[in-house]
Coordinates of C-alpha atoms in Angstrom, one line a residue:
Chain A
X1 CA -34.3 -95.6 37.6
X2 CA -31.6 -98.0 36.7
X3 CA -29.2 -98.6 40.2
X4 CA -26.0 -96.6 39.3
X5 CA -22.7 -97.5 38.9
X6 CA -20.8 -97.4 42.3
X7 CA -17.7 -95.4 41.6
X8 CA -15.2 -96.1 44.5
X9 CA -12.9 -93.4 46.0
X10 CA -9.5 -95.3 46.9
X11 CA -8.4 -94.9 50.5
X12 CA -5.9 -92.3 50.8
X13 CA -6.8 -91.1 47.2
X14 CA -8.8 -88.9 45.1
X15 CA -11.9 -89.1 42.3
X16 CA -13.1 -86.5 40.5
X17 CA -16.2 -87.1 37.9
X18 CA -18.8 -84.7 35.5
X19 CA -22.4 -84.1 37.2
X20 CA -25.5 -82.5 35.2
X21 CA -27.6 -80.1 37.1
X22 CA -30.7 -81.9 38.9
X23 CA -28.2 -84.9 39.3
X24 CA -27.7 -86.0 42.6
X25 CA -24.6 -87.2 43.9
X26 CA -24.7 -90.0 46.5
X27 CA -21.7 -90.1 49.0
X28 CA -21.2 -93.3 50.5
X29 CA -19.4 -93.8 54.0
X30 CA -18.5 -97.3 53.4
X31 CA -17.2 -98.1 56.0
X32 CA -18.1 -95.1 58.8
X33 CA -14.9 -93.7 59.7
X34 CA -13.8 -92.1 56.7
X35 CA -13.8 -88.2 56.2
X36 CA -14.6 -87.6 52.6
X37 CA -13.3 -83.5 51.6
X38 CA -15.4 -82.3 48.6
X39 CA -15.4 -79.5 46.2
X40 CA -17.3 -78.7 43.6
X41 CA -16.8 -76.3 40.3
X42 CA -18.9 -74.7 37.4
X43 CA -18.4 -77.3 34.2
X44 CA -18.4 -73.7 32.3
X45 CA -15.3 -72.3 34.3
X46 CA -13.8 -73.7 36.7
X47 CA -12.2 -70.6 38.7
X48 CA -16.0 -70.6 40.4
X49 CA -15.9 -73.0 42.6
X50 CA -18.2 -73.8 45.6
X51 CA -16.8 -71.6 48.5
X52 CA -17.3 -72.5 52.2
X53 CA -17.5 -68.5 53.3
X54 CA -20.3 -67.6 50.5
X55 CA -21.8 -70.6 52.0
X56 CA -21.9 -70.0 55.7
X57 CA -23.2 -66.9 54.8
X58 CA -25.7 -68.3 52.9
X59 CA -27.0 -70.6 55.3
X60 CA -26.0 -68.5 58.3
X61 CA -25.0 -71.7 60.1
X62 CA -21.5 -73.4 60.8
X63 CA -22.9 -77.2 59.4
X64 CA -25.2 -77.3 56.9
X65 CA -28.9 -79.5 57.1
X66 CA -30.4 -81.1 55.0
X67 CA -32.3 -78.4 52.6
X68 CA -29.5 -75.9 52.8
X69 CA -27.5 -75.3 49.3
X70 CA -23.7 -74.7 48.9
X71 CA -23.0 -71.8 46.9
X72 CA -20.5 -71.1 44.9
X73 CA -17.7 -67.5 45.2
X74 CA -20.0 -66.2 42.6
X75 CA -22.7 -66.9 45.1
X76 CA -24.6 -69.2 42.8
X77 CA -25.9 -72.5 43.8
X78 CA -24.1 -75.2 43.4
X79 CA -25.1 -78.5 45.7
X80 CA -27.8 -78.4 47.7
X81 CA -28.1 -81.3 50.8
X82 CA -30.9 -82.9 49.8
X83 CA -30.7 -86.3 52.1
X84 CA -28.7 -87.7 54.7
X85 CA -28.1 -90.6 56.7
X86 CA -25.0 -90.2 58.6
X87 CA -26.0 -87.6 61.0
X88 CA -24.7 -84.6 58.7
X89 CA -22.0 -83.5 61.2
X90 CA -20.2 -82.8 58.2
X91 CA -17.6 -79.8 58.6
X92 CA -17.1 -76.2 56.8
X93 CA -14.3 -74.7 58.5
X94 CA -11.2 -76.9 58.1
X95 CA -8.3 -76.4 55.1
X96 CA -8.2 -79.6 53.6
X97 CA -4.8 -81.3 54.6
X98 CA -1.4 -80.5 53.1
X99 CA 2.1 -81.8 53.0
X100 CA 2.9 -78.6 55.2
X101 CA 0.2 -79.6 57.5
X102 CA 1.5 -82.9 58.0
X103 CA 5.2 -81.0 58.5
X104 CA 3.8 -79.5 61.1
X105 CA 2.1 -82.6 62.9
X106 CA 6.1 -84.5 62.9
X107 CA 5.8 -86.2 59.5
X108 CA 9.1 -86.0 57.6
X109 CA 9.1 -87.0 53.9
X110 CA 5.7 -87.7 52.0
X111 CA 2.6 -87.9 53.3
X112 CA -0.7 -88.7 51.4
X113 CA -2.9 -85.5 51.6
X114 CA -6.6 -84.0 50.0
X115 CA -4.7 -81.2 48.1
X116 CA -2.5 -83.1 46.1
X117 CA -5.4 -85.3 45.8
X118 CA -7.9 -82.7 44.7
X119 CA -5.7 -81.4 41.9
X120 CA -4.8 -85.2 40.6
X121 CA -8.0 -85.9 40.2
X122 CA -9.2 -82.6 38.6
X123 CA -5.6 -83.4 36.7
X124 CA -7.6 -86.7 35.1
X125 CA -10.2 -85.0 34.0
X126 CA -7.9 -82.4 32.1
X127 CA -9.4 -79.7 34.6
X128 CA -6.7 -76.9 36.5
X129 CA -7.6 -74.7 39.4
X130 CA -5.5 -71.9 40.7
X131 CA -6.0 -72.4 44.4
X132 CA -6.9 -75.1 46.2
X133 CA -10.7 -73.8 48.0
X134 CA -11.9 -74.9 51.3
X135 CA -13.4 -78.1 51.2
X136 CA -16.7 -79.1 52.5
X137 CA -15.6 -81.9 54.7
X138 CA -18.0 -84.4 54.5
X139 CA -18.4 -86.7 57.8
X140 CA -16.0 -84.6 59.5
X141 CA -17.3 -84.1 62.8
X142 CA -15.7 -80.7 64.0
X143 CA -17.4 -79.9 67.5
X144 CA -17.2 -76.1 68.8
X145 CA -17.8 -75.0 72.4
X146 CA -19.9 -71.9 73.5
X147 CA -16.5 -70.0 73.7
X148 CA -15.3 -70.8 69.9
X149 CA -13.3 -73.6 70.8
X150 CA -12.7 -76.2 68.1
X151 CA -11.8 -80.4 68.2
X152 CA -10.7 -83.1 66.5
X153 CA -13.6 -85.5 67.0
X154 CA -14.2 -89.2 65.4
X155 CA -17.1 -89.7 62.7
X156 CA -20.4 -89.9 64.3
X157 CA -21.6 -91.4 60.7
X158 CA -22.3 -95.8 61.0
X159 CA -21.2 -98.0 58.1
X160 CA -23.1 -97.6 54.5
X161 CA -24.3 -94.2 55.4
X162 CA -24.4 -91.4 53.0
X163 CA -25.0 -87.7 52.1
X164 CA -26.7 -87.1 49.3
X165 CA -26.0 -84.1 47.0
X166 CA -28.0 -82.3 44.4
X167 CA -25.6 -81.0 41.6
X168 CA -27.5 -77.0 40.8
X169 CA -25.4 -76.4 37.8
X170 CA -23.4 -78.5 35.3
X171 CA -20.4 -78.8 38.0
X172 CA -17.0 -81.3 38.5
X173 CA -17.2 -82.8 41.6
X174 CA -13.5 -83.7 43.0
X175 CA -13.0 -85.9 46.5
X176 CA -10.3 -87.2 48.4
X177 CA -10.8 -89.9 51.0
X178 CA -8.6 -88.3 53.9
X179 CA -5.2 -89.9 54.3
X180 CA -5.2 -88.5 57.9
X181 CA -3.7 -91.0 60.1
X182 CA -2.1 -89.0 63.1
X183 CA -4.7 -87.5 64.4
X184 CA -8.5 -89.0 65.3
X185 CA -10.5 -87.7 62.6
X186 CA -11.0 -90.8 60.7
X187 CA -12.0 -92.7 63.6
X188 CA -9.6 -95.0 65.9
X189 CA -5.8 -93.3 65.1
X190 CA -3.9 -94.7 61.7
X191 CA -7.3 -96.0 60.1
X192 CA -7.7 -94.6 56.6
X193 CA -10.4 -96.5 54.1
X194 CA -12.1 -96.2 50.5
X195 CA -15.4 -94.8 50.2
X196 CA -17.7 -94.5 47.5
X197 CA -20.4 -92.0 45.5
X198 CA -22.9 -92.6 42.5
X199 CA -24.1 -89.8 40.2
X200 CA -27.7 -90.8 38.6
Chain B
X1 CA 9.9 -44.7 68.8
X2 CA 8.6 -42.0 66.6
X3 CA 4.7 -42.0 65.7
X4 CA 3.9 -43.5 62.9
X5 CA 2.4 -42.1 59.9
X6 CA -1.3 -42.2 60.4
X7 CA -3.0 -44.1 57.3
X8 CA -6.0 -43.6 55.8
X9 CA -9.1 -46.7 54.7
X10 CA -11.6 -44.5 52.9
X11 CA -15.2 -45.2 54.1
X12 CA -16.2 -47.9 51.2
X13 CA -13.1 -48.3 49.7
X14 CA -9.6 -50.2 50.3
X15 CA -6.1 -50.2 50.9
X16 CA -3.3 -52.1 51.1
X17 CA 0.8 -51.7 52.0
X18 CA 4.2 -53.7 52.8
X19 CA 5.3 -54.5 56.3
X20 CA 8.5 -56.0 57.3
X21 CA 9.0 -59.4 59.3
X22 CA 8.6 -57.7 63.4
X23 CA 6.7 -54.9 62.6
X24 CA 3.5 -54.0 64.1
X25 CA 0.3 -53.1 61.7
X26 CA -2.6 -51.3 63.8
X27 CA -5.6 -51.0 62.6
X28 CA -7.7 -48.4 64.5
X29 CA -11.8 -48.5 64.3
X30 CA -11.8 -44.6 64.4
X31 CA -15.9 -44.7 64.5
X32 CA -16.4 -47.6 66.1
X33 CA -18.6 -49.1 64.0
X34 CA -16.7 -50.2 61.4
X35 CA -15.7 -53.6 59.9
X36 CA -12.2 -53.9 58.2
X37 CA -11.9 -56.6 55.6
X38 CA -8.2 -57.6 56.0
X39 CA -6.0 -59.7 54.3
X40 CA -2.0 -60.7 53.9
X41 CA -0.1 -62.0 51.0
X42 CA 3.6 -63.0 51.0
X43 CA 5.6 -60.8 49.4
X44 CA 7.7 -63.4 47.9
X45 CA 5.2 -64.6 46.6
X46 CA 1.5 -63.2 46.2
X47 CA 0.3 -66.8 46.1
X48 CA 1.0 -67.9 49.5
X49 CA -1.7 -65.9 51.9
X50 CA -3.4 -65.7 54.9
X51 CA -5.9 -68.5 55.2
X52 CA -9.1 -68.5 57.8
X53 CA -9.1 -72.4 57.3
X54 CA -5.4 -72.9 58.0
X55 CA -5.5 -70.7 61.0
X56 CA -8.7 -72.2 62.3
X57 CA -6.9 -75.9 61.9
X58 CA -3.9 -74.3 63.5
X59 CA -5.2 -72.5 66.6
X60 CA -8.4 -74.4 66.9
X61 CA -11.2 -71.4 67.7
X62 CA -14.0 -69.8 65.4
X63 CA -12.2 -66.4 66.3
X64 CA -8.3 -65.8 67.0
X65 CA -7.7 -64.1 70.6
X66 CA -4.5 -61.7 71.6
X67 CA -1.3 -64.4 71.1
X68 CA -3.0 -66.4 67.9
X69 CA -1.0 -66.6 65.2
X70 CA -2.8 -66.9 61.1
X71 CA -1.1 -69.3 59.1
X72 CA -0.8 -69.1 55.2
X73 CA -2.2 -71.6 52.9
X74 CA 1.6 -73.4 53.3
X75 CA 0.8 -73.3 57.1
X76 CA 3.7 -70.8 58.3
X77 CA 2.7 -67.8 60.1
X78 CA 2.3 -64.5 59.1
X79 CA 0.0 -62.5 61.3
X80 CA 0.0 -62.9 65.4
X81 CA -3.0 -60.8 67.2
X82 CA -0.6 -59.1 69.5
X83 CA -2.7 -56.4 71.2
X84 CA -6.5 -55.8 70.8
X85 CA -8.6 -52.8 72.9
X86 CA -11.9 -53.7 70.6
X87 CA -13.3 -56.5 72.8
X88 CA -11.8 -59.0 70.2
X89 CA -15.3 -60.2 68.1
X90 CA -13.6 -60.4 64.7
X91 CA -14.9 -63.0 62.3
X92 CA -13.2 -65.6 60.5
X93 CA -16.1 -67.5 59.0
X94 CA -17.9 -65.0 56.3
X95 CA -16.9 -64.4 52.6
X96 CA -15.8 -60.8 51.5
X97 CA -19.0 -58.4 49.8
X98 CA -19.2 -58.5 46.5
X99 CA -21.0 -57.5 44.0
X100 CA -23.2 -61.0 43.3
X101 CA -23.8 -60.7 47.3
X102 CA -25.4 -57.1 46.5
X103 CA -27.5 -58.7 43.8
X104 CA -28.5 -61.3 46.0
X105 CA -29.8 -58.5 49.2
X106 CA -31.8 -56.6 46.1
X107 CA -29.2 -54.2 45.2
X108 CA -29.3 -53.8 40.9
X109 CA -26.6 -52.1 39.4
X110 CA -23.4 -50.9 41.1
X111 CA -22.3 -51.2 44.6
X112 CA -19.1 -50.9 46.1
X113 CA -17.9 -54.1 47.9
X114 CA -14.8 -55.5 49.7
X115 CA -13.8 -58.2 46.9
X116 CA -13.1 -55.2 44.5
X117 CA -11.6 -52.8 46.3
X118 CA -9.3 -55.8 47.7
X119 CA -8.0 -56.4 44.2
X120 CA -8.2 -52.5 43.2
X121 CA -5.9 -51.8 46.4
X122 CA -3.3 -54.9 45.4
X123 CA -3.4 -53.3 42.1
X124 CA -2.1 -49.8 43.2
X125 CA 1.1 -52.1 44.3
X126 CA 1.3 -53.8 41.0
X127 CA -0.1 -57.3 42.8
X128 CA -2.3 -59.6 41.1
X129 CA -3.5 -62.1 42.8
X130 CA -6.0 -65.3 41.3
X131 CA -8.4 -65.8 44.0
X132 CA -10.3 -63.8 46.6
X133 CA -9.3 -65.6 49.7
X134 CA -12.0 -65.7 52.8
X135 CA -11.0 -62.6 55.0
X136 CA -10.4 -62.1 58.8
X137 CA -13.0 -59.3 59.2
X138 CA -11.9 -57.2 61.8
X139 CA -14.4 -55.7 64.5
X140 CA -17.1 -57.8 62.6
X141 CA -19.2 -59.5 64.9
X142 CA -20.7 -62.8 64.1
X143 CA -21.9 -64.8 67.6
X144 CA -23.0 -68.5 66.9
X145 CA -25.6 -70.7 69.1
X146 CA -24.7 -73.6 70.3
X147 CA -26.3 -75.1 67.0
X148 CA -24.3 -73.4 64.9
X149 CA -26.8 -71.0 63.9
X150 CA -25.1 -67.3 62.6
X151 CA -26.0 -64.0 63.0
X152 CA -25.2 -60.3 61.9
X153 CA -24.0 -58.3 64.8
X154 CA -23.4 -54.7 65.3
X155 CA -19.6 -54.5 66.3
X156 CA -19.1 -54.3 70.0
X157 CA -15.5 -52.2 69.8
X158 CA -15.8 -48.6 70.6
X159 CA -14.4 -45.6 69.0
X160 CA -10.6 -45.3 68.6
X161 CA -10.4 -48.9 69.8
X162 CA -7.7 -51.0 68.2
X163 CA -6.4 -54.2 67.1
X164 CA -2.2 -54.8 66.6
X165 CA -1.3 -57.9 64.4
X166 CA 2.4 -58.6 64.2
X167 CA 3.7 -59.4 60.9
X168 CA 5.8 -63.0 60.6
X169 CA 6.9 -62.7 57.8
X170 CA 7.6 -59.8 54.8
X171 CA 4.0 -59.4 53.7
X172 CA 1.4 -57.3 51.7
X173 CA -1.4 -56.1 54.2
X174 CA -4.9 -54.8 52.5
X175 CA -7.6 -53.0 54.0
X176 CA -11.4 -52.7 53.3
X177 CA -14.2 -50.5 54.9
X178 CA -16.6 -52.6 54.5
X179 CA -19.3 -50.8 52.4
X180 CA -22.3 -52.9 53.5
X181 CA -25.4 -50.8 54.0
X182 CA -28.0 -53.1 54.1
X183 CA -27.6 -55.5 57.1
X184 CA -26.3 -53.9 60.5
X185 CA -22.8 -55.0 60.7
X186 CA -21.5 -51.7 60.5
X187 CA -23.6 -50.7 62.9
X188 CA -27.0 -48.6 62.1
X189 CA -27.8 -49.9 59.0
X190 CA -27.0 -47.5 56.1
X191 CA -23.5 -46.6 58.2
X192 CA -20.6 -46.6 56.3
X193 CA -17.2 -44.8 57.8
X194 CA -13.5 -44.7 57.1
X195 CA -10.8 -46.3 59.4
X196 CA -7.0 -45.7 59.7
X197 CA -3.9 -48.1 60.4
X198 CA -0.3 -47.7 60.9
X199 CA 2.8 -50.0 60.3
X200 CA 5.8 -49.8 62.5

């Protein structure tokens, strides 16, 4: 197989690209730190869209493994985790960030965030959707406690790791490389990078 | 105060009503065994609703305890789980019922499901809304292992046992009885009952 091109995912930005079914889509955590939120949509309509609740209870587990397939709010397969290098703590239950979210953590003004990211880059590819869905927050390591208690934790994924995803339907795949810089969740406080993915 | 008008959820079926900013919507398990599907929508605007992913960022647990307060998917709040006599297992994390979920437990043909009579209830108000957001089921119990593996529960609140959620905001509560006859979430499998509510 010919290496494919590696698209790159700006820091603080979004990407979205076309994937066939049996594709697989190779995340790249260039440099370690960096969260990476994901969706993913039907090519044929793009109100079905993989959802994080038909997942989970799909699945029946909070993170998904290796093996386990995303499915979509029509409860079709959509990706399915097929490899993994970076540990897989990646996280199902966060909203990706907003402007309001960032309102809420001090920021006055602008703030880079996923959702405005998501819909740019769905935007390029001529694509509109009329919410924005939970995300599957790739190398977003969301720890819970016994009691149902939830953190911000740093990536537990090294440099040039990856996830790899197996597109189960002609799909769009959108990312945003997580302009998050107030709290920890891209590693050491303020530190926001690029990241990259293939599709071969 | 005088008693407020006793409302009725059908077993299997939905329904929804306005509540002002301050008041107080109870929603009674009358059999005990019995999940409610609930969800809220602005009434300003049917767009902006209650979202499991917000609130989980916001007060940072798999399941909200008395004092937690649900954000929209703009991050303000609009519900706060004020008083609760039902031991408090209500689930954040699983999608609503619908009818590909029926197809995928063996079910052909119809069966009723929360995601329809969601948007049958909205309907009765003239509300339309895009999306099926992810629901807080109420007295639906889903523990999690320290692994993050899920199950399906029975509920653990008894009969007559009740939850208050305070509304922040003018809003458009719905109801479901959640018709699911197949696994044991509403108790003995096959179990399917009504439940009531009041808003004052």
């Amino acid at each position: 197989m010919p290496t494919a091109e590696l698209r790159l995912i700006p820091a603080r930005r979004g990407a979205a690209a076309r994937a066939s079914a049996g594709q697989r889509i190779k995340v790249i955590n260039t440099h370690g730190t960096q969260v990476v939120d994901t969706w993913a949509f039907s090519a044929a309509d793009a109100a079905e869209w993989m959802s994080m609740e038909a997942s989970r209870a799909w699945f029946m587990k909070l993170r998904a493994a290796v093996g386990d397939t995303f499915r979509t709010n029509q409860r079709r397969p959509i990706l399915t985790l097929v490899e993994d290098t970076s540990g897989a703590a990646h996280d199902t239950l966060m909203a990706a960030c907003d402007l309001p979210r960032y309102g809420l953590l001090g920021v006055t003004g602008h703030h880079d965030n996923c959702r405005d990211n998501l819909h740019a880059a769905l935007a390029v590819l001529g694509v509109k959707v009329p919410a924005t869905p939970s995300p599957l927050n790739l190398f977003m390591n969301i720890p819970w406690t016994p009691d149902g208690a939830l953190a911000w934790a740093e990536p537990i994924s090294p440099p040039g790791s990856y996830a790899v995803l197996r597109a189960e339907m002609d799909l769009i795949i959108a990312f945003s490389a997580c302009p998050q810089d107030i709290l920890p969740i891209n590693g050491r406080t303020g530190q926001t990078t690029e990241a990259h993915f293939t599709i071969q």
